[in-house]
mmCIF file of C-alpha atoms and ligand atoms in Angstrom:
data_model
loop_
_atom_site.group_PDB
_atom_site.id
_atom_site.type_symbol
_atom_site.label_atom_id
_atom_site.label_comp_id
_atom_site.label_asym_id
_atom_site.label_seq_id
_atom_site.Cartn_x
_atom_site.Cartn_y
_atom_site.Cartn_z
ATOM 1 C CA MET A 1 6.223 3.879 -10.847
ATOM 2 C CA ILE A 2 3.171 3.079 -12.897
ATOM 3 C CA LEU A 3 1.183 6.179 -13.774
ATOM 4 C CA ASN A 4 -2.443 7.106 -13.277
ATOM 5 C CA GLU A 5 -3.017 5.085 -10.132
ATOM 6 C CA TRP A 6 -3.958 5.853 -6.551
ATOM 7 C CA TYR A 7 -1.175 4.622 -4.288
ATOM 8 C CA ALA A 8 -1.827 4.028 -0.599
ATOM 9 C CA VAL A 9 1.039 6.046 0.902
ATOM 10 C CA LEU A 10 0.331 6.857 4.548
ATOM 11 C CA SER A 11 -1.857 5.882 7.422
ATOM 12 C CA SER A 12 -4.294 8.626 8.432
ATOM 13 C CA ASN A 13 -2.853 8.838 11.941
ATOM 14 C CA GLU A 14 0.475 10.006 10.525
ATOM 15 C CA VAL A 15 -0.993 13.339 9.467
ATOM 16 C CA LYS A 16 -2.269 15.219 12.495
ATOM 17 C CA LYS A 17 -4.530 18.227 12.391
ATOM 18 C CA ASN A 18 -2.626 21.471 11.740
ATOM 19 C CA LYS A 19 0.663 19.587 11.489
ATOM 20 C CA VAL A 20 3.072 18.853 8.667
ATOM 21 C CA ALA A 21 4.284 15.350 7.884
ATOM 22 C CA THR A 22 7.121 15.116 5.390
ATOM 23 C CA VAL A 23 7.927 11.763 3.870
ATOM 24 C CA LYS A 24 9.457 10.341 0.753
ATOM 25 C CA ARG A 25 6.976 8.428 -1.373
ATOM 26 C CA LEU A 26 7.277 7.279 -4.987
ATOM 27 C CA GLY A 27 10.749 8.783 -5.054
ATOM 28 C CA VAL A 28 9.743 12.337 -4.164
ATOM 29 C CA ASP A 29 9.744 14.315 -0.943
ATOM 30 C CA ILE A 30 6.198 15.305 -0.127
ATOM 31 C CA ALA A 31 4.767 17.497 2.631
ATOM 32 C CA PHE A 32 1.339 16.378 3.817
ATOM 33 C CA PHE A 33 -0.746 18.614 6.025
ATOM 34 C CA ARG A 34 -4.255 18.691 7.389
ATOM 35 C CA ASP A 35 -6.280 21.900 7.357
ATOM 36 C CA SER A 36 -8.669 23.024 10.091
ATOM 37 C CA GLN A 37 -11.492 21.051 8.440
ATOM 38 C CA GLY A 38 -9.375 17.903 8.657
ATOM 39 C CA LYS A 39 -8.789 17.711 4.905
ATOM 40 C CA VAL A 40 -5.389 16.394 3.838
ATOM 41 C CA TRP A 41 -3.252 18.252 1.290
ATOM 42 C CA ALA A 42 0.020 17.178 -0.291
ATOM 43 C CA ILE A 43 2.610 19.419 -1.913
ATOM 44 C CA GLU A 44 6.203 19.002 -2.948
ATOM 45 C CA ASP A 45 8.486 19.310 0.071
ATOM 46 C CA ARG A 46 10.908 21.778 -1.465
ATOM 47 C CA CYS A 47 10.333 25.494 -1.069
ATOM 48 C CA CYS A 48 10.438 27.263 -4.434
ATOM 49 C CA HIS A 49 12.266 30.202 -2.835
ATOM 50 C CA ARG A 50 15.556 28.660 -1.764
ATOM 51 C CA GLY A 51 14.964 24.961 -1.465
ATOM 52 C CA ALA A 52 14.256 24.451 2.231
ATOM 53 C CA SER A 53 12.165 21.512 3.401
ATOM 54 C CA LEU A 54 8.715 22.486 4.597
ATOM 55 C CA GLY A 55 8.873 19.803 7.262
ATOM 56 C CA ALA A 56 9.749 22.200 10.054
ATOM 57 C CA GLY A 57 7.132 24.653 8.830
ATOM 58 C CA LYS A 58 3.823 25.553 10.422
ATOM 59 C CA VAL A 59 0.231 25.229 9.371
ATOM 60 C CA ILE A 60 -1.362 28.674 9.690
ATOM 61 C CA ASP A 61 -4.873 29.445 8.477
ATOM 62 C CA ASP A 62 -4.986 26.246 6.423
ATOM 63 C CA GLU A 63 -1.733 27.160 4.690
ATOM 64 C CA LEU A 64 1.767 25.815 5.082
ATOM 65 C CA GLN A 65 4.436 28.303 6.050
ATOM 66 C CA CYS A 66 8.055 27.668 5.090
ATOM 67 C CA PRO A 67 10.316 27.766 8.177
ATOM 68 C CA PHE A 68 13.054 29.730 6.356
ATOM 69 C CA HIS A 69 11.577 33.041 5.115
ATOM 70 C CA GLY A 70 7.928 32.467 5.779
ATOM 71 C CA PHE A 71 6.530 31.943 2.263
ATOM 72 C CA ARG A 72 3.024 30.552 2.632
ATOM 73 C CA TYR A 73 1.630 27.802 0.439
ATOM 74 C CA ASP A 74 -1.978 26.837 -0.068
ATOM 75 C CA GLY A 75 -2.977 23.201 -0.556
ATOM 76 C CA ASN A 76 -2.591 23.579 -4.314
ATOM 77 C CA GLY A 77 1.078 24.464 -3.900
ATOM 78 C CA LYS A 78 0.653 28.145 -4.788
ATOM 79 C CA VAL A 79 2.495 30.777 -2.762
ATOM 80 C CA THR A 80 -0.130 33.128 -1.364
ATOM 81 C CA THR A 81 2.101 35.343 0.760
ATOM 82 C CA ILE A 82 5.729 36.483 0.669
ATOM 83 C CA PRO A 83 6.160 38.272 4.002
ATOM 84 C CA ALA A 84 9.266 40.200 2.916
ATOM 85 C CA ASN A 85 7.266 41.782 0.076
ATOM 86 C CA GLY A 86 4.428 42.776 2.406
ATOM 87 C CA PHE A 87 1.538 40.635 3.577
ATOM 88 C CA ASP A 88 -0.927 42.350 1.237
ATOM 89 C CA THR A 89 1.252 42.350 -1.878
ATOM 90 C CA PRO A 90 -0.119 39.993 -4.559
ATOM 91 C CA VAL A 91 2.165 37.082 -5.443
ATOM 92 C CA ASP A 92 3.042 36.164 -9.022
ATOM 93 C CA SER A 93 1.760 32.765 -10.146
ATOM 94 C CA ARG A 94 5.261 31.459 -10.902
ATOM 95 C CA TYR A 95 5.822 31.084 -7.161
ATOM 96 C CA LYS A 96 4.507 27.572 -6.676
ATOM 97 C CA VAL A 97 5.447 23.964 -6.056
ATOM 98 C CA ARG A 98 3.888 20.800 -7.378
ATOM 99 C CA ASN A 99 0.746 19.613 -5.665
ATOM 100 C CA TYR A 100 -0.660 16.085 -5.520
ATOM 101 C CA HIS A 101 -4.243 14.906 -5.419
ATOM 102 C CA VAL A 102 -4.972 12.991 -2.236
ATOM 103 C CA ARG A 103 -7.928 11.056 -0.860
ATOM 104 C CA GLU A 104 -8.503 9.606 2.543
ATOM 105 C CA VAL A 105 -10.462 6.352 2.609
ATOM 106 C CA GLU A 106 -10.780 3.910 5.512
ATOM 107 C CA ASP A 107 -8.005 5.668 7.440
ATOM 108 C CA MET A 108 -5.506 5.402 4.601
ATOM 109 C CA ILE A 109 -4.198 8.307 2.568
ATOM 110 C CA TYR A 110 -4.023 7.689 -1.172
ATOM 111 C CA LEU A 111 -1.937 9.769 -3.549
ATOM 112 C CA TRP A 112 -2.668 10.101 -7.255
ATOM 113 C CA TRP A 113 0.433 9.446 -9.313
ATOM 114 C CA GLY A 114 -0.486 10.832 -12.709
ATOM 115 C CA ARG A 115 0.836 12.780 -15.612
ATOM 116 C CA ASP A 116 0.960 16.517 -14.986
ATOM 117 C CA TYR A 117 -2.019 17.340 -17.136
ATOM 118 C CA PHE A 118 -4.231 14.430 -16.081
ATOM 119 C CA GLU A 119 -6.801 14.740 -13.347
ATOM 120 C CA PRO A 120 -7.711 11.502 -11.542
ATOM 121 C CA ASP A 121 -10.112 9.512 -13.705
ATOM 122 C CA HIS A 122 -11.397 7.321 -10.874
ATOM 123 C CA GLU A 123 -11.419 7.099 -7.081
ATOM 124 C CA PRO A 124 -9.177 4.843 -4.958
ATOM 125 C CA LYS A 125 -10.507 1.293 -4.883
ATOM 126 C CA VAL A 126 -10.808 -0.289 -1.466
ATOM 127 C CA PHE A 127 -12.003 -3.620 -0.075
ATOM 128 C CA LYS A 128 -15.644 -2.736 0.368
ATOM 129 C CA ASP A 129 -16.618 -5.059 3.187
ATOM 130 C CA LEU A 130 -13.598 -4.083 5.268
ATOM 131 C CA THR A 131 -14.793 -0.973 7.048
ATOM 132 C CA SER A 132 -13.506 0.382 10.314
ATOM 133 C CA SER A 133 -17.103 0.996 11.425
ATOM 134 C CA GLU A 134 -17.700 -2.758 11.557
ATOM 135 C CA PHE A 135 -14.294 -4.034 12.557
ATOM 136 C CA SER A 136 -11.788 -3.036 15.224
ATOM 137 C CA TYR A 137 -8.281 -2.831 13.961
ATOM 138 C CA MET A 138 -4.722 -2.114 15.027
ATOM 139 C CA GLU A 139 -1.817 -1.296 12.794
ATOM 140 C CA PHE A 140 1.948 -1.272 12.592
ATOM 141 C CA SER A 141 4.330 -0.272 9.844
ATOM 142 C CA ASP A 142 7.682 -1.670 8.867
ATOM 143 C CA PHE A 143 10.432 -0.414 6.598
ATOM 144 C CA TRP A 144 11.868 -2.848 4.027
ATOM 145 C CA ALA A 145 14.836 -2.167 1.762
ATOM 146 C CA VAL A 146 13.211 -3.732 -1.308
ATOM 147 C CA HIS A 147 11.167 -2.490 -4.252
ATOM 148 C CA TYR A 148 7.474 -2.722 -3.407
ATOM 149 C CA THR A 149 6.949 -5.481 -5.998
ATOM 150 C CA ARG A 150 8.983 -7.883 -3.859
ATOM 151 C CA ALA A 151 7.054 -6.974 -0.734
ATOM 152 C CA ILE A 152 3.735 -7.486 -2.544
ATOM 153 C CA GLU A 153 4.771 -10.770 -4.119
ATOM 154 C CA ASN A 154 5.640 -12.106 -0.701
ATOM 155 C CA GLN A 155 1.964 -11.712 0.227
ATOM 156 C CA LEU A 156 0.889 -13.467 -2.979
ATOM 157 C CA ASP A 157 3.286 -16.325 -2.301
ATOM 158 C CA VAL A 158 1.390 -19.395 -1.152
ATOM 159 C CA VAL A 159 4.282 -21.824 -1.410
ATOM 160 C CA HIS A 160 6.484 -20.219 1.250
ATOM 161 C CA VAL A 161 4.053 -20.532 4.137
ATOM 162 C CA PRO A 162 5.020 -23.989 5.593
ATOM 163 C CA PHE A 163 8.707 -23.080 5.384
ATOM 164 C CA VAL A 164 8.999 -19.454 6.415
ATOM 165 C CA HIS A 165 6.129 -19.623 8.896
ATOM 166 C CA LYS A 166 6.493 -23.146 10.219
ATOM 167 C CA SER A 167 6.190 -21.895 13.815
ATOM 168 C CA THR A 168 3.182 -19.627 13.164
ATOM 169 C CA ILE A 169 0.641 -19.606 10.303
ATOM 170 C CA GLY A 170 2.420 -22.421 8.466
ATOM 171 C CA ARG A 171 2.305 -25.076 11.170
ATOM 172 C CA GLY A 172 1.485 -28.633 10.069
ATOM 173 C CA TYR A 173 3.864 -28.949 7.129
ATOM 174 C CA LYS A 174 1.189 -28.534 4.464
ATOM 175 C CA THR A 175 3.623 -28.312 1.605
ATOM 176 C CA LEU A 176 1.452 -29.670 -1.213
ATOM 177 C CA ILE A 177 -0.147 -26.702 -2.959
ATOM 178 C CA SER A 178 -3.130 -27.177 -5.250
ATOM 179 C CA GLY A 179 -3.934 -24.445 -7.760
ATOM 180 C CA PRO A 180 -4.089 -21.762 -6.539
ATOM 181 C CA LEU A 181 -7.303 -20.833 -8.250
ATOM 182 C CA VAL A 182 -6.779 -17.224 -9.327
ATOM 183 C CA VAL A 183 -9.531 -14.875 -10.454
ATOM 184 C CA VAL A 184 -8.243 -11.805 -12.241
ATOM 185 C CA THR A 185 -10.284 -8.753 -13.075
ATOM 186 C CA GLU A 186 -9.115 -5.460 -14.519
ATOM 187 C CA ASP A 187 -7.172 -4.336 -11.452
ATOM 188 C CA ARG A 188 -7.754 -7.027 -8.843
ATOM 189 C CA ILE A 189 -6.371 -10.501 -8.226
ATOM 190 C CA LYS A 190 -8.301 -12.829 -5.944
ATOM 191 C CA PHE A 191 -6.931 -16.266 -5.134
ATOM 192 C CA TYR A 192 -7.962 -19.290 -3.099
ATOM 193 C CA VAL A 193 -5.481 -21.366 -1.161
ATOM 194 C CA MET A 194 -5.525 -25.150 -0.778
ATOM 195 C CA ALA A 195 -2.531 -26.578 1.072
ATOM 196 C CA GLU A 196 -2.228 -30.165 2.301
ATOM 197 C CA VAL A 197 0.245 -32.528 3.905
ATOM 198 C CA ASP A 198 2.010 -34.521 1.204
ATOM 199 C CA ASP A 199 1.120 -38.185 1.761
ATOM 200 C CA GLY A 200 3.210 -39.276 -1.202
ATOM 201 C CA VAL A 201 0.090 -40.292 -3.119
ATOM 202 C CA LYS A 202 -1.802 -37.076 -3.751
ATOM 203 C CA LYS A 203 -0.739 -34.752 -6.506
ATOM 204 C CA PRO A 204 -1.492 -31.054 -6.453
ATOM 205 C CA LEU A 205 -4.688 -30.203 -8.314
ATOM 206 C CA HIS A 206 -4.734 -27.925 -11.309
ATOM 207 C CA PRO A 207 -6.684 -24.732 -10.649
ATOM 208 C CA HIS A 208 -9.679 -25.924 -12.701
ATOM 209 C CA GLU A 209 -9.884 -29.156 -10.653
ATOM 210 C CA ILE A 210 -10.494 -27.297 -7.395
ATOM 211 C CA LYS A 211 -14.090 -27.691 -6.246
ATOM 212 C CA ASN A 212 -15.948 -25.567 -3.679
ATOM 213 C CA HIS A 213 -13.314 -22.892 -3.697
ATOM 214 C CA GLU A 214 -15.672 -20.542 -1.828
ATOM 215 C CA LYS A 215 -14.867 -22.569 1.302
ATOM 216 C CA LEU A 216 -11.132 -21.948 1.006
ATOM 217 C CA ASN A 217 -9.056 -19.133 2.491
ATOM 218 C CA ALA A 218 -9.205 -16.267 -0.021
ATOM 219 C CA LEU A 219 -6.833 -13.367 -0.484
ATOM 220 C CA GLU A 220 -7.110 -10.391 -2.758
ATOM 221 C CA PHE A 221 -4.753 -7.838 -4.172
ATOM 222 C CA GLN A 222 -5.924 -4.457 -5.403
ATOM 223 C CA PHE A 223 -3.686 -2.795 -7.939
ATOM 224 C CA PRO A 224 -1.413 -0.960 -7.378
ATOM 225 C CA ASN A 225 -0.535 -1.628 -3.732
ATOM 226 C CA THR A 226 -3.133 -2.919 -1.277
ATOM 227 C CA TRP A 227 -3.895 -6.443 -0.136
ATOM 228 C CA HIS A 228 -6.509 -8.217 1.944
ATOM 229 C CA ASN A 229 -6.434 -11.668 3.521
ATOM 230 C CA ILE A 230 -9.862 -13.030 4.441
ATOM 231 C CA VAL A 231 -8.661 -15.367 7.184
ATOM 232 C CA THR A 232 -12.292 -15.803 8.260
ATOM 233 C CA PRO A 233 -15.281 -13.534 7.518
ATOM 234 C CA ASP A 234 -14.676 -11.923 10.927
ATOM 235 C CA MET A 235 -10.890 -11.761 10.890
ATOM 236 C CA ARG A 236 -8.882 -10.040 8.173
ATOM 237 C CA ILE A 237 -5.393 -8.797 7.525
ATOM 238 C CA PHE A 238 -4.966 -5.689 5.410
ATOM 239 C CA ALA A 239 -1.669 -4.491 3.986
ATOM 240 C CA ALA A 240 -0.554 -1.446 2.050
ATOM 241 C CA PHE A 241 2.864 -1.377 0.410
ATOM 242 C CA ALA A 242 3.872 2.269 0.161
ATOM 243 C CA PRO A 243 6.727 2.756 -2.298
ATOM 244 C CA VAL A 244 9.386 5.041 -0.822
ATOM 245 C CA ASP A 245 11.514 4.839 -3.959
ATOM 246 C CA GLU A 246 12.788 2.146 -6.324
ATOM 247 C CA GLU A 247 14.566 0.289 -3.537
ATOM 248 C CA ARG A 248 12.556 0.911 -0.403
ATOM 249 C CA THR A 249 9.045 0.259 0.859
ATOM 250 C CA VAL A 250 7.029 0.962 3.985
ATOM 251 C CA ILE A 251 4.548 -1.813 4.709
ATOM 252 C CA TYR A 252 1.428 -1.028 6.724
ATOM 253 C CA ILE A 253 -0.223 -4.051 8.269
ATOM 254 C CA ARG A 254 -3.604 -3.974 9.964
ATOM 255 C CA TYR A 255 -5.293 -6.722 11.893
ATOM 256 C CA TYR A 256 -9.092 -6.395 11.709
ATOM 257 C CA GLN A 257 -11.533 -8.405 13.784
ATOM 258 C CA ARG A 258 -15.221 -8.283 14.620
ATOM 259 C CA PHE A 259 -15.719 -11.486 16.568
ATOM 260 C CA VAL A 260 -15.197 -9.735 19.920
ATOM 261 C CA LYS A 261 -17.164 -6.558 20.482
ATOM 262 C CA THR A 262 -16.912 -6.118 24.286
ATOM 263 C CA PRO A 263 -14.907 -2.901 24.804
ATOM 264 C CA LEU A 264 -11.848 -3.928 26.836
ATOM 265 C CA LEU A 265 -11.701 -7.515 25.658
ATOM 266 C CA LYS A 266 -11.874 -6.298 22.084
ATOM 267 C CA TRP A 267 -8.758 -4.223 22.679
ATOM 268 C CA PHE A 268 -6.789 -7.206 24.039
ATOM 269 C CA VAL A 269 -7.871 -9.501 21.240
ATOM 270 C CA THR A 270 -6.963 -6.973 18.550
ATOM 271 C CA LEU A 271 -3.636 -6.291 20.247
ATOM 272 C CA GLY A 272 -2.895 -10.025 20.299
ATOM 273 C CA GLY A 273 -3.769 -10.195 16.606
ATOM 274 C CA ILE A 274 -1.489 -7.374 15.599
ATOM 275 C CA TRP A 275 1.403 -8.784 17.635
ATOM 276 C CA PHE A 276 1.021 -12.120 15.944
ATOM 277 C CA SER A 277 0.925 -10.379 12.545
ATOM 278 C CA ARG A 278 4.139 -8.601 13.418
ATOM 279 C CA ILE A 279 5.924 -11.875 14.154
ATOM 280 C CA VAL A 280 4.651 -13.328 10.873
ATOM 281 C CA LEU A 281 5.898 -10.320 8.904
ATOM 282 C CA TRP A 282 9.314 -10.497 10.552
ATOM 283 C CA GLN A 283 9.578 -14.097 9.442
ATOM 284 C CA ASP A 284 8.911 -12.941 5.876
ATOM 285 C CA LYS A 285 11.329 -10.057 6.073
ATOM 286 C CA ARG A 286 14.292 -12.258 6.944
ATOM 287 C CA VAL A 287 13.963 -14.055 3.619
ATOM 288 C CA VAL A 288 12.597 -11.387 1.275
ATOM 289 C CA LEU A 289 15.459 -9.011 2.043
ATOM 290 C CA THR A 290 17.852 -11.601 0.655
ATOM 291 C CA GLN A 291 16.130 -11.836 -2.761
ATOM 292 C CA VAL A 292 18.098 -10.650 -5.775
ATOM 293 C CA PRO A 293 17.220 -8.527 -7.669
ATOM 294 C CA LYS A 294 15.318 -6.285 -5.268
ATOM 295 C CA TYR A 295 12.436 -5.833 -7.714
ATOM 296 C CA SER A 296 10.478 -8.173 -9.951
ATOM 297 C CA GLU A 297 9.406 -8.056 -13.587
ATOM 298 C CA TYR A 298 7.293 -10.172 -15.892
ATOM 299 C CA ARG A 299 10.277 -11.324 -17.898
ATOM 300 C CA MET A 300 13.079 -12.175 -15.537
ATOM 301 C CA ASN A 301 15.293 -15.116 -14.869
ATOM 302 C CA GLU A 302 13.202 -16.897 -12.247
ATOM 303 C CA LYS A 303 11.831 -20.406 -12.733
ATOM 304 C CA LEU A 304 8.326 -20.222 -11.347
ATOM 305 C CA ILE A 305 5.996 -23.138 -10.588
ATOM 306 C CA GLN A 306 2.239 -23.714 -10.630
ATOM 307 C CA GLY A 307 1.941 -22.639 -6.999
ATOM 308 C CA ASP A 308 3.272 -19.223 -8.010
ATOM 309 C CA LEU A 309 0.217 -18.453 -10.156
ATOM 310 C CA PRO A 310 -0.860 -15.395 -8.107
ATOM 311 C CA ILE A 311 2.656 -13.968 -8.527
ATOM 312 C CA ILE A 312 2.576 -14.665 -12.266
ATOM 313 C CA GLU A 313 -0.770 -12.868 -12.563
ATOM 314 C CA PHE A 314 0.595 -9.921 -10.602
ATOM 315 C CA ARG A 315 3.603 -9.657 -12.916
ATOM 316 C CA LYS A 316 1.347 -9.880 -15.955
ATOM 317 C CA MET A 317 -0.909 -7.164 -14.590
ATOM 318 C CA ARG A 318 2.038 -4.855 -13.998
ATOM 319 C CA ALA A 319 3.441 -5.561 -17.446
ATOM 320 C CA ARG A 320 0.061 -4.713 -18.982
ATOM 321 C CA LYS A 321 -0.201 -1.445 -17.010
ATOM 322 C CA ILE A 322 3.346 -0.457 -17.947
ATOM 323 C CA GLU A 323 2.484 -1.038 -21.586
ATOM 324 C CA GLU A 324 -0.680 1.057 -21.233
ATOM 325 C CA ASP A 325 1.455 3.869 -19.776
ATOM 326 C CA GLU A 326 3.758 3.739 -22.749
ATOM 327 C CA ASN A 327 0.861 3.949 -25.174
ATOM 328 C CA VAL A 328 -0.420 7.169 -23.653
ATOM 329 C CA LEU A 329 1.099 10.169 -25.397
HETATM 330 S S1 FES B 1 13.370 28.873 1.456
HETATM 331 FE FE1 FES B 1 11.308 28.830 1.910
HETATM 332 S S2 FES B 1 10.802 30.874 2.262
HETATM 333 FE FE2 FES B 1 12.874 30.950 1.705
HETATM 334 FE FE1 FE2 B 2 4.732 -14.878 4.630
#
């Protein structure tokens, strides 16, 4: 995993107040819990006493109690109480587990994956105009047995749409792909999609030949693992690709809309949207799970084409970040 990044790892509704949620993310078992103020904490899910999972533990007075012998951890991973030694006996500082910085933004929980001695040097970056105060949204999650790079690249893949989704979003056999025009900034890739029916005469345009790109469907990817499809200004799809480990990913998909605001009708429309999104993602899954290898890299034996430009930029961005990691002592 690339270091010094905020990874979207969980949806807020998966961590309930005064409850423990244990999940594997970025290859480690992590216990998330919410204190009485609603703040989320994340510590290693392995008791330093004798290795039990904290998953069956309890949240008591904003601390997490191990289910085995009752050691209590604060949100920083320090043991505050060892009941067998007496509730008031001070605890040596070597009794601790690793803690992780977390932030909660727009109902997603982000985890800082950094070097031990580095504090976060920035805050999680989100899609600013996509706020749950303006939009209604519904969500589902799906487990994929692939590295998260493959899952992300599928959402940067413009060329697959008329084939994989010919019964849904890819109706009309628009196989001729111009560009895409890709705008890359330090940690974001925005691209504009122009797909047409191939009349045998037209040739796909080069990215710089595309005019009025503002009118086209735009999608954006925020490094390291969130994505946003601006279907229309009032209808968006958001995705987070939470790495479980090197071979597995949980994808969170949200359908956001603000064109219907009437209470009950809004619910039906959003439900319809999320169901449709689920069908679309299943269509993707059938193919992506067959890709070999299960991860992607900048230099690999794949013969890409112009239409794959967003994927190429993603691979370049990862390669650059990996190199930056290696240059940090
Ligand atoms: S294993 Fe956790 S308190 Fe003993
Ligand atoms: Fe797709």
